[in-house]
Amino acid sequence: MNTINSLNMNTNTSTKSTKQQSQVDKDLFLQILTTQLRNQDPTQPMEDREMIAQMAQFSTLEQISNLNQAFNQFIDSQQVDISRYSTMMNKEVTWTDDVTGKQESGVVKGIIKKDDQFYYQVNDEEIPVGKIISAKEIASQSL
């Protein structure tokens, strides 16, 4: 057991990415497990259930790591850049007013992001992007 305590575990994990940290955790676990097996007393080998429990822990660690990686990929795919909605600038849009039930229209003058929700600024109102039912180019006016 002293050999396990003498393993060099001096890594700077605060600057590593999540993927690198996950790999370090797996590698460290395997290092400890192989060191235990290498240095166990042959007259008193590790019991089968201890070995099975450790392997189950490793499997759980790996699955949690994979789940965390998949979750991070999902989060990254859900983040939307404001530029996606910038194509609507200076276009005439139509939406249905929730209060009156009537269709209203106006020209998009800005894009606003509040609480991970995007809104078009139209006629001094903030219209959720999902409420827009049509959009069209404004006819160019000659001066």
JSON list of C-alpha atoms in Angstrom, two decimals, residues 31-79:
[
{"chain": "A", "resi": 31, "resn": "GLN", "atom": "CA", "xyz": [-2.22, 2.96, -12.35]},
{"chain": "A", "resi": 32, "resn": "ILE", "atom": "CA", "xyz": [-3.46, 2.44, -8.82]},
{"chain": "A", "resi": 33, "resn": "LEU", "atom": "CA", "xyz": [-5.19, -0.83, -9.70]},
{"chain": "A", "resi": 34, "resn": "THR", "atom": "CA", "xyz": [-2.15, -2.29, -11.47]},
{"chain": "A", "resi": 35, "resn": "THR", "atom": "CA", "xyz": [0.14, -1.16, -8.65]},
{"chain": "A", "resi": 36, "resn": "GLN", "atom": "CA", "xyz": [-2.11, -2.90, -6.15]},
{"chain": "A", "resi": 37, "resn": "LEU", "atom": "CA", "xyz": [-2.09, -6.11, -8.18]},
{"chain": "A", "resi": 38, "resn": "ARG", "atom": "CA", "xyz": [1.68, -5.95, -8.71]},
{"chain": "A", "resi": 39, "resn": "ASN", "atom": "CA", "xyz": [2.44, -5.45, -5.02]},
{"chain": "A", "resi": 40, "resn": "GLN", "atom": "CA", "xyz": [-0.13, -7.69, -3.36]},
{"chain": "A", "resi": 41, "resn": "ASP", "atom": "CA", "xyz": [1.01, -10.43, -1.03]},
{"chain": "A", "resi": 42, "resn": "PRO", "atom": "CA", "xyz": [0.83, -13.78, -2.91]},
{"chain": "A", "resi": 43, "resn": "THR", "atom": "CA", "xyz": [-0.13, -15.55, 0.30]},
{"chain": "A", "resi": 44, "resn": "GLN", "atom": "CA", "xyz": [-3.07, -13.21, 0.78]},
{"chain": "A", "resi": 45, "resn": "PRO", "atom": "CA", "xyz": [-4.35, -12.34, -2.67]},
{"chain": "A", "resi": 46, "resn": "MET", "atom": "CA", "xyz": [-7.13, -9.82, -3.15]},
{"chain": "A", "resi": 47, "resn": "GLU", "atom": "CA", "xyz": [-10.53, -11.38, -2.78]},
{"chain": "A", "resi": 48, "resn": "ASP", "atom": "CA", "xyz": [-12.58, -11.87, -5.95]},
{"chain": "A", "resi": 49, "resn": "ARG", "atom": "CA", "xyz": [-15.35, -9.57, -4.78]},
{"chain": "A", "resi": 50, "resn": "GLU", "atom": "CA", "xyz": [-12.87, -6.76, -4.15]},
{"chain": "A", "resi": 51, "resn": "MET", "atom": "CA", "xyz": [-11.50, -7.14, -7.65]},
{"chain": "A", "resi": 52, "resn": "ILE", "atom": "CA", "xyz": [-15.02, -7.21, -9.12]},
{"chain": "A", "resi": 53, "resn": "ALA", "atom": "CA", "xyz": [-15.98, -4.14, -7.12]},
{"chain": "A", "resi": 54, "resn": "GLN", "atom": "CA", "xyz": [-12.94, -2.24, -8.37]},
{"chain": "A", "resi": 55, "resn": "MET", "atom": "CA", "xyz": [-13.62, -3.22, -11.96]},
{"chain": "A", "resi": 56, "resn": "ALA", "atom": "CA", "xyz": [-17.23, -2.12, -11.55]},
{"chain": "A", "resi": 57, "resn": "GLN", "atom": "CA", "xyz": [-16.00, 1.21, -10.19]},
{"chain": "A", "resi": 58, "resn": "PHE", "atom": "CA", "xyz": [-13.76, 1.64, -13.20]},
{"chain": "A", "resi": 59, "resn": "SER", "atom": "CA", "xyz": [-16.60, 0.79, -15.56]},
{"chain": "A", "resi": 60, "resn": "THR", "atom": "CA", "xyz": [-18.86, 3.28, -13.79]},
{"chain": "A", "resi": 61, "resn": "LEU", "atom": "CA", "xyz": [-16.17, 5.95, -13.95]},
{"chain": "A", "resi": 62, "resn": "GLU", "atom": "CA", "xyz": [-15.76, 5.38, -17.67]},
{"chain": "A", "resi": 63, "resn": "GLN", "atom": "CA", "xyz": [-19.51, 5.50, -18.35]},
{"chain": "A", "resi": 64, "resn": "ILE", "atom": "CA", "xyz": [-19.95, 8.69, -16.32]},
{"chain": "A", "resi": 65, "resn": "SER", "atom": "CA", "xyz": [-17.05, 10.22, -18.21]},
{"chain": "A", "resi": 66, "resn": "ASN", "atom": "CA", "xyz": [-18.64, 9.25, -21.55]},
{"chain": "A", "resi": 67, "resn": "LEU", "atom": "CA", "xyz": [-22.00, 10.62, -20.43]},
{"chain": "A", "resi": 68, "resn": "ASN", "atom": "CA", "xyz": [-20.37, 13.90, -19.37]},
{"chain": "A", "resi": 69, "resn": "GLN", "atom": "CA", "xyz": [-18.64, 14.18, -22.74]},
{"chain": "A", "resi": 70, "resn": "ALA", "atom": "CA", "xyz": [-21.91, 13.52, -24.60]},
{"chain": "A", "resi": 71, "resn": "PHE", "atom": "CA", "xyz": [-23.72, 16.06, -22.44]},
{"chain": "A", "resi": 72, "resn": "ASN", "atom": "CA", "xyz": [-21.06, 18.70, -23.14]},
{"chain": "A", "resi": 73, "resn": "GLN", "atom": "CA", "xyz": [-21.38, 18.03, -26.88]},
{"chain": "A", "resi": 74, "resn": "PHE", "atom": "CA", "xyz": [-25.15, 18.42, -26.59]},
{"chain": "A", "resi": 75, "resn": "ILE", "atom": "CA", "xyz": [-24.78, 21.74, -24.73]},
{"chain": "A", "resi": 76, "resn": "ASP", "atom": "CA", "xyz": [-22.33, 23.00, -27.35]},
{"chain": "A", "resi": 77, "resn": "SER", "atom": "CA", "xyz": [-24.76, 22.10, -30.13]},
{"chain": "A", "resi": 78, "resn": "GLN", "atom": "CA", "xyz": [-27.57, 24.02, -28.39]},
{"chain": "A", "resi": 79, "resn": "GLN", "atom": "CA", "xyz": [-25.67, 27.27, -28.13]}
]
